[in-house]
Every structure is written in C-alpha cells, then in structure tokens.
Amino acid sequence: MFWSVLFPIYVVVLLLCFNLESPGLLGLAASEGGGNVKDQQALLEFKAKISNNQLGILRLWNNTVYYCQWYGVSCGSRRQRVTQLVLESQHLTGSISPSIGNFSFLKVLNLKNNSFIHEIPQEIGRLRRLRIYHLAANSIGGEIPRNKWENLTFVRERIIFGETFSTFKKLVGVIPETLGQLKRLTFFSVGLNNFSGTVPSSFCNLSNIRTFDIGDNYLEGSRGANDLNFPCSLTNARMLRRLSINENNFGGSTPECIGNLSTDLLHLNLDVNEISRTIPATIGNLINLEPLTIWNNQLSRAIPSVIGRLQQLQEFKAQNNSLSEGIPSSFGDLKMLISLNLSHNNLQGSIPSSLVVPYLPK
Ligand SMILES: *[C@@H]1O[C@H](CO)[C@@H](O)[C@H](O)[C@H]1NC(C)=O
Ligand SMILES: *[C@@H]1O[C@H](CO)[C@@H](O)[C@H](O)[C@H]1NC(C)=O
Ligand SMILES: *[C@@H]1O[C@H](CO)[C@@H](O)[C@H](O)[C@H]1NC(C)=O
Ligand SMILES: *[C@@H]1O[C@H](CO)[C@@H](O)[C@H](O)[C@H]1NC(C)=O
Ligand SMILES: *[C@@H]1O[C@H](CO)[C@@H](O)[C@H](O)[C@H]1NC(C)=O
Ligand SMILES: *[C@@H]1O[C@H](CO)[C@@H](O)[C@H](O)[C@H]1NC(C)=O
Ligand SMILES: *[C@@H]1O[C@H](CO)[C@@H](O)[C@H](O)[C@H]1NC(C)=O
Ligand SMILES: *[C@@H]1O[C@H](CO)[C@@H](O)[C@H](O)[C@H]1NC(C)=O
Ligand SMILES: *[C@@H]1O[C@H](CO)[C@@H](O)[C@H](O)[C@H]1NC(C)=O
C-alpha cells in the first residue's frame, strides 16, 4: 500500500530531473535555479576567446545539447551550475576569458597542456569554491598580481602553474604572502616559471602540503646568515612527501632544520643552487628519502656518515660540489641505492669495500 503510493511520485521526480537536463526546459531551469543562463553565457564567452581548437571539441558546445553535457563541463546535480571545467590537452589557443570569474560554483579548473596566451584574468580571484587550479604548460605570461590570489583562499587541493614536461617559463613576480592562507592546500607546484624573491614565511601555515615544487625559478632565501632558512617554515607540514627547490638562487648553508622536515619525505631536490658549507647530520632523520639530489652547489667538508640511515635511498647525486674527506663506508648500508654520483668533488681515499658500485669501469 505504502509503496504503491510512493512509486508514482518517485517516477514523476525522476522524469522531472531528466527533463530539466533537456534543452527545451532550459528557460524553466534558469528561472528556478537562477544561474543556468549565466553559466551557459559564460561558457559561450569562454569559447569565443578561443581562437583555435584544432581537435574541434568546442564545436560540440552548441545549443542542441544541454550545456552541462558539453565536453569538459560538469555541473552539480542539484543546482545545475558548472563545477568543473576540464579541457586538458585540447590544443586550445587564445586567451582565457574574464567570464571565467562568473562560474561561481567552479571547483576544478584544469586547462593543462594547451596554448593559452596572455595573462591570467583578474576575475579568477572570484572563484571562491575553487579546489584545483591547474594551468600548467600553457603560454600564459606576466605577473600574477597579489590581488588575483587574494580571493583564492578556498583553493583546497592543488595549484599547478608549471610542470616538468613544459617549456612554459613565463610567470614572473613574487610568490604572494597571501598564499600562506591556503591551509588546506596539499599540492603547490609552480616550477619552471620566472618567479623571483623569497618564499613567504606565511608558508609555515601550509600544514597540509604534500608536494611543494618551486624548482627552476629565480627564488632565493631570505637575507641573513642563513640564506636557505625557508625550508624551516615547512617543518609544520607533517605530510610533506616531495620538496623541490632545485635550479634557483638559494645560497648560504643548509639549515639544521632540514632534519625537522617530515620523516615521510620521499623526494628532496636541492640541486643547482648556491648552497654552501656542510650537509647537516640532521639529514639522517629523513629516513624515507628515495632520491636526494644536491649536485651543482658549493657544499664542502665531509659527507656525514648518517647517510647510511637513509635505508630507502635509491639515488644520491652530489656531483660538482666541494665535498672532501673520505667516502663514508656507511654507503654500503644503502641496499636500495641504484644511482650514486660523487664526481667533481674533493673526495679522497679509496672506495669503501662495503660499497658495490655496479657502473664502475671494469
Ligand atoms: C559576468 O559577470 C559580470 C559581473 O557580474 C557581468 O557584467 C557579465 O555580464 C557576466 N558575464 C556573463 C557571461 O554572465
Ligand atoms: C552540436 O553538438 C553535437 C554533440 O554535442 C554534435 O553532434 C553536432 O555536430 C554539433 N553541431 C554542430 C553544428 O557542430
Ligand atoms: C599535450 O597535448 C597534446 C595534444 O593533445 C598531446 O599529444 C600530448 O600528449 C599532451 N602532452 C602531455 C604531457 O599531456
Ligand atoms: C576579492 O573579494 C573582495 C570581497 O568579496 C572583492 O571586493 C574583490 O574585488 C575581490 N578581488 C578580486 C581580485 O576579485
Ligand atoms: C624568463 O627567463 C628566461 C631566462 O632568463 C628569459 O629568457 C625569459 O625572457 C623570461 N621570461 C619572462 C616572461 O620574463
Ligand atoms: C599563520 O596563521 C595564523 C592564524 O591564521 C596567523 O595568525 C599567523 O600570522 C600566520 N603566520 C604567518 C607567518 O603568516
Ligand atoms: C628541530 O627539532 C629539534 C629536536 O626535535 C628541536 O630541538 C629544534 O628546535 C627543531 N628546530 C627547528 C628549527 O624546528
Ligand atoms: C658545476 O657547477 C657550476 C655552477 O655551480 C657550473 O657552472 C659548472 O658548469 C658545473 N660543472 C659541471 C662539470 O657540471
Ligand atoms: C656524474 O656527474 C658528472 C659531473 O656533472 C657528469 O659529467 C657525469 O656524467 C655524471 N655521471 C653519471 C653516471 O650520471
């Protein structure tokens, strides 16, 4: 009895939902939800700024299909507002329309690996629900002014403006201090740009960060005795897995606090900087490191024997420094080691018998 009453209601609701997604009822949906027409217009404006779409996917953005079903577009089921715009690797050229700022429900913006040119529009700062912001490998240039980031305090997961496969090296200016407010951020990757200045001390508040990649920029440590003191601000990041500050202008000595980074750290890349003095013995705390790369720096004195505690170490590249004294026999404890480069240093003595180096010339 109960079910026979409920069942027809259920069917009606289902049909209604279904019809809402058909183009014929767009007007109705817009007047109820309030935002649909606005989102559709914003999508069309976004499309209008794209001058070339070789793969032709934007031809599919036409009125015969409800916009929530357009290629790369996803909407929330309740309000029918655009929540994701994912147009990765689509050969798109042109600029990113300022209408992007009208997608007030957008959570994921992924325009990775296209050829968008010009600057990132100011309006991006209005996307208060953005969780993932992925623009890597485009030709976007210019500065990201502070105020463009300032309203991005809701970016929860990822900010990606550069990636190793790209030749993208265009964003300039400083990394804004306000980014330190993104407490929920887990992934920060702005490598392969032309950012300069220091890493803001506010980054000590990024306690959820797992990947931090600022490699290949013109960044430096804060001025003072301990030029490389920025990693100290990441000692609160207990989930840090990957830290890459390679190919920048960091100088001064490696701070002891490097050993206070998360013991879950897997990747540490400090190569091609101007880091001097010793490799601190506290490095021995980072027992899960797999690659440790410090080549092309000015590190001197002995390699600390605590290196033998890094039982997961697979790659140790320390070539082209001024490391001296003998090669610690504790290298022999590193059962996972597959790549070791100590060339172009001032090391002396013999290769410890404990160390099996498969690629030594026979
Ligand atoms: C986007 O929002 C701005 C300001 O709210 C408005 O002037 C503009 O017409 C909107 N554009 C679209 C496509 O809705
Ligand atoms: C409009 O989009 C549909 C599919 O989304 C596609 O089949 C159709 O060819 C498109 N129309 C035009 C004129 O390109
Ligand atoms: C970038 O996009 C092009 C064109 O779609 C594709 O062939 C290439 O594999 C993509 N590269 C990556 C790294 O995703
Ligand atoms: C940031 O938000 C404030 C308050 O909502 C607004 O006045 C300002 O214009 C926004 N900034 C940007 C760059 O959108
Ligand atoms: C980024 O740096 C490279 C290398 O120094 C330079 O050739 C290029 O012009 C710079 N780009 C911008 C946008 O400043
Ligand atoms: C970290 O966040 C707290 C609380 O929001 C704030 O008071 C403090 O100034 C921030 N630290 C830095 C260095 O910005
Ligand atoms: C690093 O940890 C040690 C011992 O756990 C502590 O004494 C020291 O103050 C810490 N240093 C920094 C810079 O956090
Ligand atoms: C060693 O590093 C310096 C910069 O620190 C660089 O100029 C030089 O080319 C490097 N030499 C080798 C052999 O890699
Ligand atoms: C070790 O480093 C030197 C100096 O940069 C380089 O010439 C050599 O090719 C490297 N060897 C290996 C096996 O990577």
Coordinates of C-alpha atoms and ligand atoms in Angstrom, one line a residue:
M1 CA 0.0 0.0 0.0
F2 CA 2.7 2.4 1.1
W3 CA 4.9 1.6 -1.9
S4 CA 2.1 1.8 -4.4
V5 CA 1.6 5.4 -3.3
L6 CA 5.2 6.4 -3.3
F7 CA 6.2 4.8 -6.5
P8 CA 4.4 7.2 -8.9
I9 CA 5.8 10.2 -7.0
Y10 CA 9.3 8.8 -7.4
V11 CA 8.7 8.3 -11.2
V12 CA 7.5 11.9 -11.5
V13 CA 10.5 13.2 -9.7
L14 CA 12.8 11.2 -11.9
L15 CA 11.1 12.4 -15.1
L16 CA 11.4 16.0 -13.9
C17 CA 15.1 15.7 -13.2
F18 CA 15.6 14.1 -16.6
N19 CA 13.6 16.8 -18.4
L20 CA 15.5 19.5 -16.6
E21 CA 18.6 18.5 -18.5
S22 CA 16.9 18.7 -21.9
P23 CA 17.4 22.0 -23.8
G24 CA 13.7 22.5 -24.1
L25 CA 13.3 23.3 -20.4
L26 CA 16.4 25.5 -20.1
G27 CA 14.2 28.6 -19.5
L28 CA 12.4 26.9 -16.7
A29 CA 15.6 25.7 -15.1
A30 CA 17.2 29.1 -15.3
S31 CA 14.3 30.9 -13.7
E32 CA 14.3 28.3 -10.8
G33 CA 18.0 27.9 -10.3
G34 CA 18.8 31.5 -11.2
G35 CA 22.3 30.6 -12.5
N36 CA 22.0 28.4 -15.5
V37 CA 21.7 31.1 -18.2
K38 CA 24.6 32.9 -16.7
D39 CA 26.8 29.8 -16.7
Q40 CA 25.8 29.0 -20.3
Q41 CA 26.6 32.5 -21.4
A42 CA 29.9 32.4 -19.5
L43 CA 30.8 29.2 -21.3
L44 CA 30.0 30.7 -24.7
E45 CA 32.1 33.8 -23.8
F46 CA 34.9 31.4 -22.8
K47 CA 34.6 29.7 -26.1
A48 CA 34.5 32.9 -28.0
K49 CA 38.0 33.8 -26.8
I50 CA 39.5 30.6 -28.1
S51 CA 40.9 31.3 -31.5
N52 CA 41.9 27.8 -32.4
N53 CA 40.7 24.4 -31.3
Q54 CA 42.3 22.0 -33.6
L55 CA 40.7 19.0 -32.1
G56 CA 37.3 20.6 -32.7
I57 CA 35.8 19.8 -29.3
L58 CA 34.3 23.3 -29.0
R59 CA 32.1 22.6 -32.0
L60 CA 30.3 20.3 -29.6
W61 CA 29.5 23.3 -27.4
N62 CA 26.3 24.2 -29.2
N63 CA 22.6 24.6 -28.3
T64 CA 21.5 21.2 -29.4
V65 CA 22.9 19.8 -26.2
Y66 CA 22.3 21.0 -22.7
Y67 CA 25.5 22.8 -21.6
C68 CA 26.1 20.6 -18.6
Q69 CA 26.8 17.9 -21.1
W70 CA 29.2 19.8 -23.2
Y71 CA 32.6 18.3 -23.5
G72 CA 34.8 19.0 -20.5
V73 CA 31.9 20.6 -18.5
S74 CA 30.5 19.1 -15.3
C75 CA 27.7 20.5 -13.2
G76 CA 26.5 19.9 -9.7
S77 CA 23.3 17.8 -9.8
R78 CA 21.3 20.0 -7.5
R79 CA 21.8 23.5 -8.9
Q80 CA 23.0 22.6 -12.3
R81 CA 25.8 25.0 -12.0
V82 CA 29.2 24.4 -13.6
T83 CA 31.5 22.8 -11.1
Q84 CA 34.3 21.5 -13.3
L85 CA 35.9 22.7 -16.5
V86 CA 38.5 20.2 -17.6
L87 CA 39.9 20.9 -21.1
E88 CA 43.3 19.3 -20.7
S89 CA 45.5 18.6 -23.8
Q90 CA 43.0 20.0 -26.4
H91 CA 45.3 22.2 -28.5
L92 CA 43.4 25.3 -27.4
T93 CA 44.9 28.6 -28.3
G94 CA 43.6 32.1 -27.5
S95 CA 43.1 33.7 -24.2
I96 CA 41.2 32.8 -21.0
S97 CA 38.1 34.8 -21.0
P98 CA 37.3 37.0 -17.9
S99 CA 34.0 35.3 -17.9
I100 CA 35.8 32.5 -16.0
G101 CA 35.1 34.6 -12.9
N102 CA 31.4 34.0 -13.4
F103 CA 31.5 30.3 -12.6
S104 CA 30.8 30.9 -9.0
F105 CA 30.4 27.2 -8.3
L106 CA 33.6 26.1 -10.1
K107 CA 35.7 23.7 -8.0
V108 CA 38.1 22.3 -10.6
L109 CA 39.7 24.4 -13.4
N110 CA 42.1 22.3 -15.5
L111 CA 43.4 23.8 -18.6
K112 CA 46.7 22.0 -18.6
N113 CA 48.7 21.5 -21.7
N114 CA 47.1 23.9 -24.1
S115 CA 48.5 27.1 -25.6
F116 CA 46.5 29.8 -23.9
I117 CA 48.3 33.1 -24.3
H118 CA 48.2 36.5 -22.5
E119 CA 47.6 36.9 -18.8
I120 CA 45.6 35.0 -16.3
P121 CA 42.4 37.2 -16.0
Q122 CA 41.9 39.1 -12.8
E123 CA 38.4 37.6 -12.4
I124 CA 39.9 34.3 -11.5
G125 CA 40.1 35.7 -8.0
R126 CA 36.3 35.5 -7.7
L127 CA 36.3 31.7 -7.8
R128 CA 35.6 31.2 -4.1
R129 CA 34.9 27.5 -4.3
L130 CA 38.0 26.5 -6.4
R131 CA 39.8 23.4 -5.2
I132 CA 42.1 22.6 -8.1
Y133 CA 43.7 25.2 -10.2
H134 CA 45.8 23.7 -13.0
L135 CA 47.2 25.8 -15.8
A136 CA 50.5 24.0 -16.4
A137 CA 52.1 24.0 -19.8
N138 CA 50.4 27.0 -21.4
S139 CA 52.0 30.1 -22.8
I140 CA 50.4 32.3 -20.3
G141 CA 52.7 35.1 -19.2
G142 CA 53.0 38.0 -17.0
E143 CA 52.8 38.6 -13.3
I144 CA 50.1 37.2 -11.0
P145 CA 49.3 40.3 -9.0
R146 CA 48.7 39.9 -5.4
N147 CA 45.0 40.7 -5.6
K148 CA 44.4 37.9 -8.1
W149 CA 45.5 35.4 -5.5
E150 CA 43.9 37.1 -2.6
N151 CA 40.4 35.6 -3.0
L152 CA 41.7 32.2 -3.8
T153 CA 41.7 31.4 -0.1
F154 CA 39.4 28.5 -0.8
V155 CA 41.7 26.6 -3.2
R156 CA 41.7 23.4 -1.3
E157 CA 43.9 20.9 -3.1
R158 CA 46.1 22.0 -5.9
I159 CA 47.8 25.0 -7.5
I160 CA 49.8 24.0 -10.5
F161 CA 51.4 26.5 -12.8
G162 CA 54.3 24.6 -14.2
E163 CA 55.3 21.1 -14.9
T164 CA 58.4 19.3 -16.0
F165 CA 57.2 18.5 -19.5
S166 CA 56.5 22.1 -20.4
T167 CA 58.7 24.7 -21.9
F168 CA 56.4 27.2 -20.1
K169 CA 58.6 29.7 -18.3
K170 CA 56.6 32.8 -18.3
L171 CA 55.1 33.7 -14.9
V172 CA 57.1 36.4 -13.2
G173 CA 57.0 38.4 -10.0
V174 CA 56.9 37.2 -6.4
I175 CA 55.0 34.4 -4.7
P176 CA 52.4 36.3 -2.7
E177 CA 52.4 36.0 1.0
T178 CA 48.6 35.6 1.0
L179 CA 49.1 32.0 -0.4
G180 CA 50.1 31.1 3.1
Q181 CA 46.4 31.3 4.0
L182 CA 45.6 28.3 1.9
K183 CA 45.6 26.0 4.9
R184 CA 44.0 23.1 3.0
L185 CA 46.4 23.1 0.1
T186 CA 48.1 19.8 -0.5
F187 CA 49.9 20.4 -3.8
F188 CA 51.8 23.5 -4.7
S189 CA 53.7 23.3 -8.0
V190 CA 54.9 26.5 -9.7
G191 CA 58.1 25.1 -11.1
L192 CA 59.5 26.2 -14.5
N193 CA 58.5 29.8 -14.3
N194 CA 60.4 33.0 -13.6
F195 CA 59.2 33.7 -10.1
S196 CA 61.8 35.6 -8.0
G197 CA 62.1 36.9 -4.4
T198 CA 61.8 34.7 -1.4
V199 CA 59.3 32.1 -0.3
P200 CA 56.9 33.9 2.1
S201 CA 57.3 33.0 5.8
S202 CA 53.5 32.7 5.9
F203 CA 54.0 29.3 4.2
C204 CA 54.6 27.9 7.7
N205 CA 50.8 27.7 7.8
L206 CA 50.5 25.3 4.9
S207 CA 50.3 22.4 7.3
N208 CA 48.6 20.0 4.8
I209 CA 51.1 20.4 2.0
R210 CA 52.3 17.1 0.5
T211 CA 54.1 18.3 -2.7
F212 CA 56.0 21.6 -2.8
D213 CA 57.7 22.2 -6.1
I214 CA 59.2 25.6 -6.8
G215 CA 62.1 24.2 -9.0
D216 CA 63.5 26.2 -11.9
N217 CA 62.7 29.8 -10.9
Y218 CA 64.8 32.7 -9.6
L219 CA 63.9 32.3 -6.0
E220 CA 66.3 32.8 -3.1
G221 CA 66.4 32.5 0.6
S222 CA 65.7 35.4 2.9
R223 CA 68.7 37.6 3.5
G224 CA 70.8 36.9 6.5
A225 CA 73.2 34.5 7.9
N226 CA 71.1 31.5 7.0
D227 CA 70.0 32.2 3.4
L228 CA 68.3 28.9 3.0
N229 CA 66.1 29.3 6.0
F230 CA 62.8 28.9 4.1
P231 CA 62.6 25.1 4.5
C232 CA 62.3 25.7 8.2
S233 CA 58.9 27.2 7.5
L234 CA 57.8 23.8 6.2
T235 CA 58.6 21.9 9.3
N236 CA 54.9 22.1 10.3
A237 CA 54.0 20.2 7.1
R238 CA 53.8 16.7 8.6
M239 CA 52.6 15.1 5.4
L240 CA 55.3 16.6 3.1
R241 CA 56.4 14.0 0.6
R242 CA 58.1 16.0 -2.1
L243 CA 60.2 19.1 -1.8
S244 CA 61.9 20.5 -4.9
I245 CA 63.7 23.8 -4.7
N246 CA 66.3 22.9 -7.4
E247 CA 67.5 25.4 -10.0
N248 CA 67.0 28.6 -8.0
N249 CA 69.3 31.0 -6.4
F250 CA 69.3 29.7 -2.8
G251 CA 72.5 30.3 -1.1
G252 CA 74.0 30.1 2.4
S253 CA 74.3 27.0 4.4
T254 CA 71.8 24.1 4.6
P255 CA 70.0 24.7 7.9
E256 CA 69.9 22.1 10.6
C257 CA 66.1 22.3 10.4
I258 CA 66.2 20.3 7.3
G259 CA 66.2 17.3 9.6
N260 CA 62.9 18.6 11.2
L261 CA 61.0 18.1 7.9
S262 CA 58.5 15.3 7.8
T263 CA 60.0 11.9 8.2
D264 CA 57.6 10.9 5.4
L265 CA 59.6 13.0 2.9
L266 CA 60.3 10.9 -0.1
H267 CA 61.9 13.4 -2.6
L268 CA 64.4 16.1 -1.8
N269 CA 65.9 18.1 -4.6
L270 CA 68.2 20.9 -3.8
D271 CA 70.4 20.7 -6.8
V272 CA 71.7 23.7 -8.9
N273 CA 71.7 26.4 -6.3
E274 CA 74.4 28.1 -4.4
I275 CA 74.1 26.2 -1.1
S276 CA 77.4 26.1 0.8
R277 CA 79.0 24.6 3.8
T278 CA 78.1 21.2 5.2
I279 CA 75.4 18.6 4.6
P280 CA 73.9 18.7 8.1
A281 CA 74.0 15.5 10.1
T282 CA 70.3 16.0 10.7
I283 CA 69.7 14.8 7.2
G284 CA 69.9 11.3 8.8
N285 CA 66.3 11.9 10.2
L286 CA 64.8 11.8 6.7
I287 CA 64.8 8.0 6.7
N288 CA 62.3 7.6 3.9
L289 CA 64.1 9.6 1.2
E290 CA 64.4 7.9 -2.1
P291 CA 66.1 10.5 -4.3
L292 CA 68.4 13.1 -2.6
T293 CA 69.9 15.4 -5.1
I294 CA 72.3 18.2 -4.2
W295 CA 74.5 18.5 -7.3
N296 CA 75.9 21.8 -8.6
N297 CA 76.1 23.5 -5.3
Q298 CA 79.1 24.7 -3.1
L299 CA 78.8 22.1 -0.4
S300 CA 82.1 21.3 1.4
R301 CA 83.5 19.2 4.2
A302 CA 82.7 15.6 4.8
I303 CA 79.6 13.7 3.7
P304 CA 78.1 12.8 7.1
S305 CA 78.1 9.0 7.8
V306 CA 74.5 9.2 9.0
I307 CA 73.7 9.0 5.3
G308 CA 73.7 5.2 6.0
R309 CA 70.5 5.6 7.9
L310 CA 68.6 6.6 4.7
Q311 CA 67.6 3.0 4.1
Q312 CA 65.2 3.8 1.2
L313 CA 67.7 5.9 -0.7
Q314 CA 67.8 5.0 -4.4
E315 CA 69.6 8.0 -5.8
F316 CA 72.2 10.2 -4.3
K317 CA 73.6 12.8 -6.7
A318 CA 76.1 15.1 -5.1
Q319 CA 78.5 15.8 -8.0
N320 CA 80.1 19.1 -8.6
N321 CA 80.4 20.4 -5.1
S322 CA 83.5 20.7 -2.9
L323 CA 82.8 17.7 -0.6
S324 CA 86.0 16.5 1.0
E325 CA 87.5 13.7 3.1
G326 CA 86.7 10.1 2.6
I327 CA 83.6 8.4 1.2
P328 CA 81.7 7.1 4.2
S329 CA 81.6 3.3 4.4
S330 CA 78.0 3.6 5.6
F331 CA 77.1 4.0 1.9
G332 CA 77.4 0.2 2.0
D333 CA 74.3 0.0 4.2
L334 CA 72.1 1.5 1.4
K335 CA 70.6 -1.6 -0.1
M336 CA 68.3 0.2 -2.4
L337 CA 70.9 2.5 -3.9
I338 CA 70.9 2.4 -7.7
S339 CA 72.5 5.7 -8.6
L340 CA 75.4 7.5 -6.9
N341 CA 77.3 10.3 -8.4
L342 CA 80.1 11.9 -6.3
S343 CA 82.3 13.1 -9.2
H344 CA 83.7 16.6 -9.4
N345 CA 84.3 16.9 -5.6
N346 CA 87.5 16.9 -3.4
L347 CA 86.9 13.4 -2.0
Q348 CA 90.0 11.4 -1.1
G349 CA 90.9 7.9 -0.2
S350 CA 89.6 4.7 -1.6
I351 CA 86.1 3.5 -2.4
P352 CA 84.9 1.6 0.7
S353 CA 84.8 -2.2 0.1
S354 CA 81.3 -2.1 1.6
L355 CA 80.1 -0.2 -1.4
V356 CA 79.2 -2.0 -4.6
V357 CA 79.1 0.3 -7.5
P358 CA 77.8 -1.6 -10.4
Y359 CA 78.7 1.0 -13.0
L360 CA 82.4 1.3 -12.1
P361 CA 84.5 0.6 -15.1
K362 CA 85.8 -3.0 -15.1
Ligands
LIG1 C1 29.9 38.1 -15.7 O1 29.7 38.8 -14.5 C2 29.8 40.2 -14.8 C3 29.8 40.9 -13.4 O2 29.0 40.3 -12.6 C4 28.7 40.7 -15.7 O3 28.9 42.0 -16.0 C5 28.9 39.9 -17.0 O4 27.8 40.2 -17.9 C6 28.8 38.4 -16.7 N1 29.0 37.6 -17.9 C7 28.3 36.6 -18.2 C8 28.7 35.9 -19.5 O5 27.4 36.2 -17.5
LIG2 C1 26.5 20.2 -31.8 O1 26.9 19.2 -30.8 C2 26.6 17.9 -31.1 C3 27.1 16.9 -30.0 O2 27.4 17.6 -28.8 C4 27.2 17.4 -32.4 O3 26.8 16.1 -32.7 C5 26.8 18.3 -33.5 O4 27.5 18.0 -34.7 C6 27.1 19.8 -33.2 N1 26.6 20.7 -34.2 C7 27.4 21.5 -35.0 C8 26.6 22.4 -35.9 O5 28.6 21.4 -34.9
LIG3 C1 49.7 17.6 -24.7 O1 48.7 17.7 -25.7 C2 49.0 17.1 -26.9 C3 47.8 17.4 -27.8 O2 46.6 16.9 -27.4 C4 49.2 15.6 -26.7 O3 49.6 15.0 -27.9 C5 50.3 15.4 -25.7 O4 50.5 14.0 -25.4 C6 50.0 16.1 -24.4 N1 51.1 16.1 -23.5 C7 51.0 15.7 -22.3 C8 52.3 15.6 -21.5 O5 49.9 15.5 -21.7
LIG4 C1 38.1 39.8 -3.6 O1 36.9 39.8 -2.8 C2 36.5 41.1 -2.4 C3 35.4 40.9 -1.4 O2 34.5 39.9 -1.9 C4 36.2 41.9 -3.6 O3 35.8 43.2 -3.2 C5 37.4 42.0 -4.5 O4 37.1 42.7 -5.7 C6 37.9 40.6 -4.9 N1 39.1 40.7 -5.6 C7 39.2 40.1 -6.9 C8 40.6 40.2 -7.5 O5 38.3 39.6 -7.4
LIG5 C1 62.2 34.1 -18.1 O1 63.6 33.8 -18.0 C2 64.2 33.5 -19.3 C3 65.6 33.0 -19.0 O2 66.3 34.0 -18.2 C4 64.1 34.6 -20.2 O3 64.7 34.3 -21.5 C5 62.6 35.0 -20.4 O4 62.5 36.1 -21.2 C6 62.0 35.2 -19.1 N1 60.5 35.4 -19.3 C7 59.8 36.4 -18.8 C8 58.4 36.4 -19.2 O5 60.3 37.3 -18.1
LIG6 C1 49.7 31.7 10.4 O1 48.3 31.7 10.6 C2 47.9 32.3 11.9 C3 46.4 32.1 12.1 O2 45.7 32.4 10.9 C4 48.3 33.8 11.8 O3 48.0 34.4 13.0 C5 49.8 33.9 11.6 O4 50.2 35.3 11.4 C6 50.2 33.1 10.3 N1 51.7 33.1 10.2 C7 52.4 33.8 9.3 C8 53.9 33.7 9.4 O5 51.8 34.4 8.4
LIG7 C1 64.2 20.6 15.3 O1 64.0 19.6 16.2 C2 64.8 19.6 17.3 C3 64.6 18.3 18.2 O2 63.4 17.7 17.8 C4 64.5 20.8 18.1 O3 65.3 20.9 19.3 C5 64.7 22.1 17.3 O4 64.4 23.2 17.9 C6 64.0 22.0 16.0 N1 64.4 23.0 15.1 C7 63.6 23.7 14.3 C8 64.2 24.8 13.5 O5 62.4 23.4 14.3
LIG8 C1 79.4 22.9 -11.7 O1 78.6 23.9 -11.3 C2 78.8 25.2 -11.8 C3 77.8 26.1 -11.1 O2 77.8 25.9 -9.7 C4 78.6 25.2 -13.3 O3 78.9 26.5 -13.8 C5 79.5 24.1 -13.9 O4 79.3 24.1 -15.3 C6 79.3 22.8 -13.2 N1 80.2 21.8 -13.7 C7 79.9 20.6 -14.1 C8 81.0 19.7 -14.5 O5 78.8 20.2 -14.1
LIG9 C1 78.2 12.4 -12.8 O1 78.4 13.8 -12.8 C2 79.3 14.3 -13.7 C3 79.5 15.8 -13.4 O2 78.3 16.6 -13.6 C4 78.8 14.1 -15.1 O3 79.7 14.5 -16.0 C5 78.6 12.6 -15.2 O4 78.0 12.3 -16.5 C6 77.7 12.0 -14.2 N1 77.7 10.6 -14.2 C7 76.6 9.8 -14.3 C8 76.8 8.4 -14.4 O5 75.5 10.3 -14.2

